[in-house]
Each structure stands twice: as C-alpha cells, then as structure tokens.
CSV table of C-alpha atoms and ligand atoms in Angstrom, one decimal:
chain,number,residue,atom,x,y,z
M,267,MET,CA,0.0,0.0,0.0
M,268,ALA,CA,1.4,3.4,-1.0
M,269,ASN,CA,1.9,6.0,1.8
M,270,THR,CA,0.4,9.3,0.7
M,271,LEU,CA,1.2,12.5,2.6
M,272,LEU,CA,0.0,16.1,2.0
M,273,ILE,CA,2.3,18.7,3.4
M,274,LEU,CA,0.9,22.1,4.3
M,275,PRO,CA,3.8,24.2,5.7
M,276,GLY,CA,1.6,27.3,6.2
M,277,ASP,CA,2.8,30.6,7.6
M,278,GLY,CA,5.5,32.0,9.9
M,279,ILE,CA,7.9,29.4,11.1
M,280,GLY,CA,5.8,26.7,9.4
M,281,PRO,CA,7.9,26.4,6.2
M,282,GLU,CA,11.2,26.4,8.2
M,283,VAL,CA,10.3,23.6,10.6
M,284,MET,CA,8.6,21.7,7.7
M,285,ALA,CA,11.8,21.8,5.7
M,286,GLU,CA,13.5,19.7,8.5
M,287,VAL,CA,10.6,17.3,8.5
M,288,ARG,CA,11.1,16.8,4.7
M,289,ARG,CA,14.7,15.7,5.5
M,290,VAL,CA,13.5,13.2,8.0
M,291,ILE,CA,10.9,11.9,5.6
M,292,ASP,CA,13.6,11.5,3.0
M,293,TRP,CA,15.8,9.7,5.5
M,294,PHE,CA,13.1,7.1,6.0
M,295,GLY,CA,12.4,7.0,2.3
M,296,ALA,CA,16.0,6.0,1.6
M,297,ARG,CA,15.6,3.1,4.0
M,298,GLY,CA,12.6,1.5,2.6
M,299,LEU,CA,9.7,3.4,4.1
M,300,ALA,CA,8.7,5.6,1.2
M,301,PHE,CA,6.1,8.4,1.1
M,302,ASP,CA,4.3,9.9,-1.9
M,303,VAL,CA,4.4,13.5,-0.8
M,304,SER,CA,2.5,16.4,-2.2
M,305,GLU,CA,2.5,20.0,-1.0
M,306,ASP,CA,0.0,22.9,-0.9
M,307,LEU,CA,-0.8,26.2,0.8
M,308,VAL,CA,-2.9,26.9,3.9
M,309,GLY,CA,-3.5,30.0,6.0
M,310,GLY,CA,-2.3,33.5,5.2
M,311,CYS,CA,0.0,32.4,2.3
M,312,SER,CA,-3.0,30.7,0.6
M,313,TYR,CA,-5.0,33.9,1.1
M,314,ASP,CA,-2.3,35.9,-0.5
M,315,ALA,CA,-2.0,33.5,-3.5
M,316,HIS,CA,-5.7,32.5,-3.9
M,317,GLY,CA,-7.8,34.9,-1.8
M,318,THR,CA,-8.9,32.0,0.5
M,319,PRO,CA,-7.1,30.4,3.5
M,320,LEU,CA,-7.7,27.0,1.9
M,321,THR,CA,-8.6,26.2,-1.7
M,322,ASP,CA,-11.1,23.5,-2.7
M,323,ALA,CA,-8.3,21.8,-4.5
M,324,ALA,CA,-6.2,21.6,-1.4
M,325,MET,CA,-9.2,20.4,0.6
M,326,GLU,CA,-9.8,17.7,-1.9
M,327,THR,CA,-6.2,16.5,-1.7
M,328,ALA,CA,-6.4,16.5,2.1
M,329,GLN,CA,-9.5,14.2,1.9
M,330,ALA,CA,-7.7,11.8,-0.5
M,331,VAL,CA,-4.3,11.3,1.3
M,332,ASP,CA,-3.5,9.0,4.2
M,333,ALA,CA,-2.3,11.9,6.3
M,334,VAL,CA,-1.9,15.7,6.3
M,335,LEU,CA,1.1,17.3,8.0
M,336,LEU,CA,0.6,21.0,8.8
M,337,GLY,CA,3.1,23.5,10.0
M,338,ALA,CA,1.3,26.6,11.4
M,339,VAL,CA,-1.1,29.3,10.3
M,340,GLY,CA,-1.6,33.0,11.0
M,341,GLY,CA,0.4,36.2,11.6
M,342,PRO,CA,-0.1,39.9,12.1
M,343,LYS,CA,-0.2,40.5,8.4
M,344,TRP,CA,-3.7,38.8,8.2
M,345,GLU,CA,-5.2,39.9,11.5
M,346,ASP,CA,-7.6,42.4,10.1
M,347,LEU,CA,-9.1,40.2,7.4
M,348,ASP,CA,-12.8,39.3,7.5
M,349,PHE,CA,-13.4,36.4,9.9
M,350,ALA,CA,-14.1,34.0,7.0
M,351,ASP,CA,-10.8,34.8,5.3
M,352,LYS,CA,-8.6,34.5,8.4
M,353,PRO,CA,-5.7,32.0,8.2
M,354,GLU,CA,-7.2,30.0,11.1
M,355,ARG,CA,-10.3,29.3,9.1
M,356,GLY,CA,-8.2,27.2,6.7
M,357,LEU,CA,-7.2,24.9,9.6
M,358,LEU,CA,-10.7,24.8,11.1
M,359,ARG,CA,-12.1,23.9,7.7
M,360,LEU,CA,-9.7,21.0,7.4
M,361,ARG,CA,-10.7,19.8,10.9
M,362,LYS,CA,-14.4,20.1,10.2
M,363,GLU,CA,-14.6,18.7,6.7
M,364,MET,CA,-12.3,15.8,7.5
M,365,ASP,CA,-14.3,15.3,10.6
M,366,LEU,CA,-11.2,15.0,12.8
M,367,PHE,CA,-13.0,14.7,16.1
M,368,ALA,CA,-10.3,13.3,18.3
M,369,ASN,CA,-7.3,15.6,18.9
M,370,LEU,CA,-4.4,13.8,20.7
M,371,ARG,CA,-2.1,16.2,22.5
M,372,PRO,CA,0.6,14.4,24.4
M,373,ALA,CA,2.5,16.3,27.1
M,374,GLN,CA,5.7,14.4,27.7
M,375,CYS,CA,8.7,15.8,29.6
M,376,PHE,CA,12.0,14.7,28.2
M,377,ASP,CA,14.4,14.2,31.1
M,378,ALA,CA,17.0,16.5,29.5
M,379,LEU,CA,14.5,19.3,29.6
M,380,ALA,CA,13.0,18.9,33.0
M,381,ASP,CA,14.8,22.0,34.3
M,382,PHE,CA,13.2,24.2,31.6
M,383,SER,CA,9.7,23.6,32.9
M,384,SER,CA,8.0,26.4,34.8
M,385,LEU,CA,7.4,23.7,37.5
M,386,LYS,CA,10.0,22.1,39.7
M,387,ARG,CA,11.9,19.2,38.2
M,388,ASP,CA,10.4,16.5,40.5
M,389,LEU,CA,6.9,17.5,39.5
M,390,VAL,CA,7.5,17.0,35.8
M,391,ALA,CA,10.4,14.6,35.3
M,392,GLY,CA,8.9,11.5,33.6
M,393,LEU,CA,5.6,13.2,32.9
M,394,ASP,CA,3.6,11.4,30.2
M,395,MET,CA,0.0,12.5,29.9
M,396,MET,CA,-2.3,12.6,26.9
M,397,ILE,CA,-5.0,15.2,26.4
M,398,VAL,CA,-7.8,14.0,24.1
M,399,ARG,CA,-9.6,17.1,23.0
M,400,GLU,CA,-12.9,17.0,21.0
M,401,LEU,CA,-12.1,19.0,17.9
M,402,THR,CA,-15.1,19.3,15.6
M,403,SER,CA,-17.9,20.6,17.7
M,404,GLY,CA,-18.7,22.6,20.8
M,405,VAL,CA,-18.4,26.4,20.9
M,406,TYR,CA,-15.9,26.4,18.0
M,407,PHE,CA,-18.7,25.4,15.6
M,408,GLY,CA,-22.1,25.8,17.3
M,409,GLU,CA,-24.9,27.8,15.8
M,410,PRO,CA,-26.2,30.5,16.3
M,411,ARG,CA,-23.0,32.5,16.3
M,412,GLY,CA,-22.0,36.0,15.3
M,413,VAL,CA,-22.1,39.7,16.4
M,414,SER,CA,-25.5,41.3,16.1
M,415,HIS,CA,-27.5,44.1,17.7
M,416,ASP,CA,-29.8,44.0,20.7
M,417,GLY,CA,-31.5,47.4,20.9
M,418,ASN,CA,-28.7,49.8,20.7
M,419,GLU,CA,-25.9,47.6,21.8
M,420,ARG,CA,-23.9,44.9,20.1
M,421,VAL,CA,-24.1,41.3,21.3
M,422,GLY,CA,-21.5,38.6,20.6
M,423,ILE,CA,-22.9,35.1,20.5
M,424,ASN,CA,-21.4,31.6,20.3
M,425,THR,CA,-23.1,28.4,21.1
M,426,HIS,CA,-21.7,25.5,23.0
M,427,ARG,CA,-23.5,22.5,21.7
M,428,TYR,CA,-22.7,18.7,21.9
M,429,THR,CA,-24.8,15.8,20.7
M,430,GLU,CA,-24.6,12.4,22.5
M,431,SER,CA,-22.9,10.8,19.5
M,432,GLU,CA,-20.2,13.5,19.3
M,433,ILE,CA,-19.4,12.9,23.0
M,434,ALA,CA,-19.5,9.1,22.7
M,435,ARG,CA,-17.1,8.9,19.8
M,436,VAL,CA,-14.4,11.0,21.3
M,437,ALA,CA,-14.9,9.2,24.7
M,438,ARG,CA,-14.2,5.9,22.8
M,439,ALA,CA,-11.1,7.4,21.4
M,440,ALA,CA,-9.9,8.3,24.9
M,441,PHE,CA,-10.7,4.9,26.4
M,442,ASP,CA,-9.0,3.1,23.5
M,443,LEU,CA,-5.9,5.1,24.0
M,444,ALA,CA,-5.9,4.6,27.7
M,445,ARG,CA,-6.0,0.8,27.2
M,446,LYS,CA,-2.6,1.1,25.4
M,447,ARG,CA,-1.2,3.3,28.2
M,448,ASP,CA,-1.9,3.3,32.0
M,449,ASN,CA,-5.6,2.5,31.5
M,450,ARG,CA,-6.9,5.7,33.2
M,451,VAL,CA,-9.2,8.4,31.9
M,452,CYS,CA,-10.1,11.7,33.7
M,453,SER,CA,-13.0,13.5,32.0
M,454,MET,CA,-13.2,17.3,32.4
M,455,GLU,CA,-16.3,19.5,31.9
M,456,LYS,CA,-18.2,22.2,33.8
M,457,ARG,CA,-21.4,20.3,34.9
M,458,ASN,CA,-21.8,22.7,37.8
M,459,VAL,CA,-22.8,25.5,35.4
M,460,MET,CA,-23.4,23.9,32.0
M,461,GLU,CA,-26.2,21.5,31.0
M,462,ALA,CA,-24.0,20.4,28.1
M,463,GLY,CA,-21.5,19.4,30.9
M,464,ILE,CA,-24.1,17.3,32.6
M,465,LEU,CA,-24.8,15.5,29.3
M,466,TRP,CA,-21.0,15.1,28.7
M,467,LYS,CA,-20.5,13.4,32.0
M,468,ASP,CA,-23.6,11.1,31.6
M,469,VAL,CA,-22.6,10.0,28.1
M,470,VAL,CA,-18.9,9.3,29.1
M,471,GLU,CA,-20.2,7.2,32.0
M,472,GLU,CA,-22.6,5.3,29.8
M,473,VAL,CA,-19.9,4.5,27.2
M,474,HIS,CA,-17.6,3.5,30.0
M,475,ALA,CA,-20.1,1.2,31.7
M,476,ALA,CA,-21.1,-0.5,28.5
M,477,GLU,CA,-17.8,-0.8,26.7
M,478,TYR,CA,-14.8,0.0,28.8
M,479,PRO,CA,-15.5,-1.1,32.4
M,480,ASP,CA,-11.8,-2.2,32.7
M,481,VAL,CA,-10.6,1.4,32.3
M,482,GLU,CA,-10.4,3.6,35.4
M,483,LEU,CA,-12.7,6.6,34.9
M,484,THR,CA,-12.7,9.8,37.0
M,485,HIS,CA,-14.3,13.2,36.5
M,486,MET,CA,-13.1,16.7,37.4
M,487,LEU,CA,-14.6,20.2,36.8
M,488,ALA,CA,-12.4,21.7,34.1
M,489,ASP,CA,-11.3,24.6,36.3
M,490,ALA,CA,-10.2,22.3,39.1
M,491,GLY,CA,-8.6,20.1,36.4
M,492,GLY,CA,-6.5,23.0,35.3
M,493,MET,CA,-5.4,23.6,38.8
M,494,GLN,CA,-4.5,19.9,39.2
M,495,ILE,CA,-2.5,19.9,36.0
M,496,VAL,CA,-0.1,22.6,37.4
M,497,ARG,CA,-0.2,21.2,41.0
M,498,ALA,CA,0.5,17.5,40.4
M,499,PRO,CA,0.5,16.8,36.6
M,500,LYS,CA,1.8,13.2,37.0
M,501,GLN,CA,-1.5,12.1,38.5
M,502,PHE,CA,-3.0,12.0,34.9
M,503,ASP,CA,-2.8,9.4,32.2
M,504,VAL,CA,-5.5,10.4,29.6
M,505,ILE,CA,-7.5,13.6,30.0
M,506,LEU,CA,-10.7,13.7,28.0
M,507,THR,CA,-12.3,17.1,27.4
M,508,ASP,CA,-14.2,19.3,24.9
M,509,ASN,CA,-13.0,21.6,22.2
M,510,LEU,CA,-12.6,24.9,24.2
M,511,PHE,CA,-11.4,23.4,27.5
M,512,GLY,CA,-9.1,21.2,25.5
M,513,ASP,CA,-7.6,24.2,23.7
M,514,MET,CA,-6.8,25.9,27.0
M,515,LEU,CA,-5.8,22.9,29.1
M,516,SER,CA,-3.4,21.6,26.3
M,517,ASP,CA,-1.5,25.0,26.3
M,518,VAL,CA,-1.2,24.8,30.0
M,519,ALA,CA,0.0,21.2,29.9
M,520,ALA,CA,2.4,22.2,27.1
M,521,MET,CA,4.3,24.6,29.4
M,522,LEU,CA,5.0,21.9,31.9
M,523,THR,CA,7.3,20.2,29.4
M,524,GLY,CA,9.6,23.1,29.0
M,525,SER,CA,8.8,24.5,25.6
M,526,LEU,CA,5.9,24.8,23.3
M,527,GLY,CA,8.5,24.0,20.6
M,528,MET,CA,8.5,20.4,21.7
M,529,LEU,CA,4.8,19.3,21.4
M,530,PRO,CA,3.2,17.4,18.6
M,531,SER,CA,-0.4,16.6,18.0
M,532,ALA,CA,-2.6,14.2,16.0
M,533,SER,CA,-6.2,14.9,14.9
M,534,LEU,CA,-7.9,11.7,14.0
M,535,GLY,CA,-11.3,10.9,12.4
M,536,ALA,CA,-13.1,7.8,11.3
M,537,PRO,CA,-11.3,5.0,9.4
M,538,MET,CA,-11.1,5.4,5.6
M,539,GLU,CA,-11.7,2.6,3.1
M,540,ASN,CA,-8.0,1.4,3.5
M,541,GLY,CA,-8.5,1.1,7.2
M,542,ARG,CA,-6.3,4.1,8.1
M,543,PRO,CA,-8.0,6.9,10.0
M,544,LYS,CA,-8.5,10.3,8.5
M,545,ALA,CA,-5.6,12.2,10.0
M,546,LEU,CA,-3.9,15.6,10.3
M,547,TYR,CA,-0.7,16.1,12.3
M,548,GLU,CA,0.6,19.4,13.5
M,549,PRO,CA,2.8,21.0,16.1
M,550,VAL,CA,0.9,22.6,19.0
M,551,HIS,CA,2.9,25.8,18.6
M,552,GLY,CA,1.7,28.5,16.3
M,553,SER,CA,3.4,30.5,13.5
M,554,ALA,CA,5.7,32.5,15.9
M,555,PRO,CA,5.9,35.6,13.6
M,556,ASP,CA,8.4,37.2,15.9
M,557,ILE,CA,11.1,34.7,15.0
M,558,ALA,CA,9.9,33.6,11.5
M,559,GLY,CA,12.4,33.6,8.7
M,560,GLN,CA,15.4,33.7,11.1
M,561,GLY,CA,16.3,30.1,11.3
M,562,LYS,CA,15.7,30.1,15.1
M,563,ALA,CA,12.6,27.9,15.3
M,564,ASN,CA,12.7,24.6,17.0
M,565,PRO,CA,11.7,21.9,14.5
M,566,ILE,CA,11.2,19.2,17.1
M,567,ALA,CA,7.4,19.6,17.6
M,568,CYS,CA,6.8,19.3,13.9
M,569,ILE,CA,9.2,16.3,13.6
M,570,LEU,CA,7.5,14.6,16.5
M,571,SER,CA,4.2,15.2,14.7
M,572,PHE,CA,5.6,13.2,11.8
M,573,ALA,CA,6.5,10.5,14.4
M,574,MET,CA,2.8,10.5,15.5
M,575,ALA,CA,1.9,10.0,11.8
M,576,LEU,CA,4.2,7.1,11.5
M,577,ARG,CA,2.5,5.5,14.6
M,578,TYR,CA,-1.2,6.3,14.0
M,579,SER,CA,-1.4,6.5,10.1
M,580,PHE,CA,1.3,4.3,8.8
M,581,ASP,CA,1.5,1.5,11.3
M,582,ALA,CA,5.2,2.2,11.8
M,583,GLY,CA,5.5,2.2,15.6
M,584,ASP,CA,9.1,1.0,15.5
M,585,GLU,CA,10.2,3.8,13.2
M,586,ALA,CA,8.2,6.3,15.3
M,587,ALA,CA,10.0,5.1,18.5
M,588,MET,CA,13.3,5.3,16.7
M,589,LEU,CA,12.7,8.9,15.6
M,590,GLU,CA,11.6,9.9,19.2
M,591,GLY,CA,14.7,8.1,20.5
M,592,ALA,CA,16.9,10.1,18.1
M,593,ILE,CA,15.4,13.3,19.4
M,594,GLU,CA,16.0,12.2,23.0
M,595,ASP,CA,19.6,11.5,22.1
M,596,VAL,CA,20.1,15.0,20.6
M,597,LEU,CA,18.6,16.6,23.7
M,598,GLU,CA,20.8,14.5,25.9
M,599,GLN,CA,23.8,15.7,23.9
M,600,GLY,CA,22.9,19.2,24.9
M,601,THR,CA,21.8,20.4,21.4
M,602,ARG,CA,19.4,23.3,21.9
M,603,THR,CA,17.5,25.7,19.8
M,604,GLY,CA,16.9,29.2,21.4
M,605,ASP,CA,13.6,28.2,23.0
M,606,LEU,CA,15.5,25.6,25.0
M,607,MET,CA,18.3,27.8,26.4
M,608,GLY,CA,18.2,27.8,30.2
M,609,ALA,CA,19.9,30.0,32.8
M,610,GLU,CA,23.3,28.3,32.1
M,611,GLY,CA,23.4,29.9,28.7
M,612,GLY,CA,25.3,28.6,25.7
M,613,THR,CA,25.0,29.0,22.0
M,614,PRO,CA,21.7,27.9,20.4
M,615,VAL,CA,21.7,25.9,17.2
M,616,SER,CA,19.7,27.0,14.2
M,617,THR,CA,16.6,25.2,12.9
M,618,SER,CA,18.6,23.3,10.2
M,619,GLU,CA,21.4,22.5,12.6
M,620,MET,CA,18.8,20.9,14.9
M,621,GLY,CA,17.7,18.9,11.8
M,622,ASP,CA,21.3,17.9,11.1
M,623,ALA,CA,21.7,16.7,14.7
M,624,ILE,CA,18.5,14.6,14.5
M,625,LEU,CA,19.5,13.0,11.2
M,626,ALA,CA,23.0,12.2,12.6
M,627,ALA,CA,21.3,10.6,15.7
M,628,LEU,CA,19.0,8.6,13.3
M,629,ASP,CA,22.1,7.4,11.4
M,630,ALA,CA,23.7,6.4,14.7
M,631,ARG,CA,20.6,4.5,15.8
M,632,ALA,CA,20.4,2.8,12.4
M,633,ALA,CA,24.0,1.7,12.3
A,150,IPM,C1,-4.9,25.1,18.6
A,150,IPM,C2,-5.0,26.5,18.1
A,150,IPM,C3,-6.2,26.7,17.2
A,150,IPM,C4,-7.4,26.4,18.1
A,150,IPM,C5,-6.3,28.0,16.5
A,150,IPM,C6,-5.1,28.3,15.7
A,150,IPM,C7,-7.5,28.0,15.6
A,150,IPM,O1,-5.0,27.4,19.2
A,150,IPM,O2,-4.8,24.2,17.7
A,150,IPM,O3,-4.9,24.8,19.8
A,150,IPM,O4,-7.9,27.3,18.8
A,150,IPM,O5,-7.9,25.2,18.0
A,151,MG,MG1,-4.7,26.4,21.1
C-alpha cells in the first residue's frame, strides 16, 4: 500500500520547521519506508495567493491522502481580514470537513529538559500524559453565532452544543488510547454551570459502563482540572475534554514540558476505506511571527508530529520510536534551539542545525 502525505507548511515558522521534517521523511524513504508527498498552501499564504485560506483543490487532496502534515497558520499580516478569510479558518475547515473529532495532545517531559519547565523538576520529570480534545464541535462550531445588535448595543454570540454521539465517539477514542497506556481516563467539563457538561459526564459514564469497564474513569470540573495539571501533573494518564477546555488545558500542559516548541499533535477521524483513520498532524505551537524567517525555530514539535503520523497512520510504531529516541539523544547531547536555552546559557543551534543533529542521531541508531 502506498503511503500518501500532504504537506501544508503554512505561515510564519511553518515552512522552516517543515523543511526539516522533509529531510526526516527522505531519511526514512532512503531506508525502505517511502512516502508519496504532495505540498500545498494553507493559511495566510494561501489567502495571498488565492484569496482564501484553503482552496477547494487543497481540501480535496487532504481528503484523499493517508495523512496531512501541517506547519502553522496565521500572523499579524492577516489579523484584520474578515473572519471568514482569516488564516485560522483554513485549519478549522480541514478539521471540520475531514471530521477529525479526536485531537491527541501528548505532554511528555524529556528528562534532559525537565529543568526548563515552569514547575519544579520532580513534579514534571517522567511526565507522560495525553489530552484527548474533542475537535469538531462545541463552541468552535455551534450555531447560532455572530455579532448582532440587541436594541442599541452589540451582542456577541457563540453556542456550546454537543450531541450524544459526538461525546460518545471522542470518549471511545480516549478509552481506546488509555488501554494502550496506563488505563486511566479523567474526563473534564463544567457540569456545575453547563447543561452540556451534565450530558457530557452522563454519556462518558454510559460508554464506560457499556464498553470499557476495565478502564479507570474519574471526573473533574475543568477549572479544578486546570489547577491539578499545574499542581500535580503526573496524576494524569489520559484527560478527555471538549474543544474549548481542551484548547486551554493543552496549552497549560504544554508549558509543563519546558517549551511549546516540543509538542506534537494528531487529529484523527473515522477509518477510511483502506482502514487508516482520516488524519492531520501538526505541532501545538503557532506560527511565531516574531522569529519567523530567522532560522531560530525549534523543528522538534513538527518532527514529533511526523512521528505520530508514523505511529497512527502508517502502522510504523518501531520507526516512530526510533525517531523519538533520536530526538531524545540529541537533547541528551545538549543540542538546543533558542527556546530551550536555560539559565546556564550557551549557543543555540539553528533550525537546520537541529535537523542535522537529528539526522545524525538517526544514522547512529540505524548503524
Ligand atoms: C490550537 C490553536 C487553534 C485552536 C487555532 C489556531 C484556531 O490554538 O490548535 O490549539 O484554537 O484550536
Ligand atoms: Mg490552542
């Protein structure tokens, strides 16, 4: 079976970090794991070229390939565009039309980076949690929405809406993942103030009782959950939550690991005809316009996103582990981009030098 991949580097540091991923893809290609790669535009660069943050043609390709790998979208240049033209709409269209309902955001702390965390080393060393964020519904997409008038003042409206089946399918994704990990799920919502939160908890409990009684299930209010993530993060295995809470909690969890430049994500949908899930992989970090084009960006989050693609789309778990191992080697050796420079100082490497180091570590592991 051919392995097809659509690469959407996007804006800001996206193209720079993606260039390093291309080298990693070629490295595996030269060793028998080949990919049929196509490339297109998303975000502000697509708006500049085509007047839309994602063309129908790019959307069609995304639907047809095994996996999409995205860099980042957005930047100050496009901030004043109409809502529908904004770079972020390109990403949200991909998520929605591919129906990528389960967003997997691991927060793992590499031992070599434990001192970069905003928390004390012993709270984060060895941390390995996974946030499963619902990605295609909730307040991001609910109707009605918009800014209108009520008498003589403006009203902003967004709707938080979840159907049972939307909750059930993302809950299953979380329980399935937990079974391959430490077998524990903590579900987070705000049932104390939201009816949709009451339904969320009920449905999660029903799916659990009927299909996953072997998995340990707990519940937390999302605000208390946020507090626990920074108080004692290692208590968590899998956290299951909705689109908006997941957006916030995953950024909070990201900082525990030392740098946003380290964190990958996978967004998965239903299986396609060939058995592989609809899938999009992207780093959690954004387009970082302040450092774009300077060769300073850390390519690791994007490369780790490719590792997730190897694992979840291409059934290449051994290769994924090898790539993650190579990154660990490089960090152990002390190779650091600017975002990973601690109080002890030193000279940061460039984006492409980090790529060089990772390829060398892969060579060493393959030897
Ligand atoms: C994320 C981002 C996106 C989101 C933006 C860029 C639309 O913050 O993936 O977490 O809010 O989902
Ligand atoms: Mg976010």
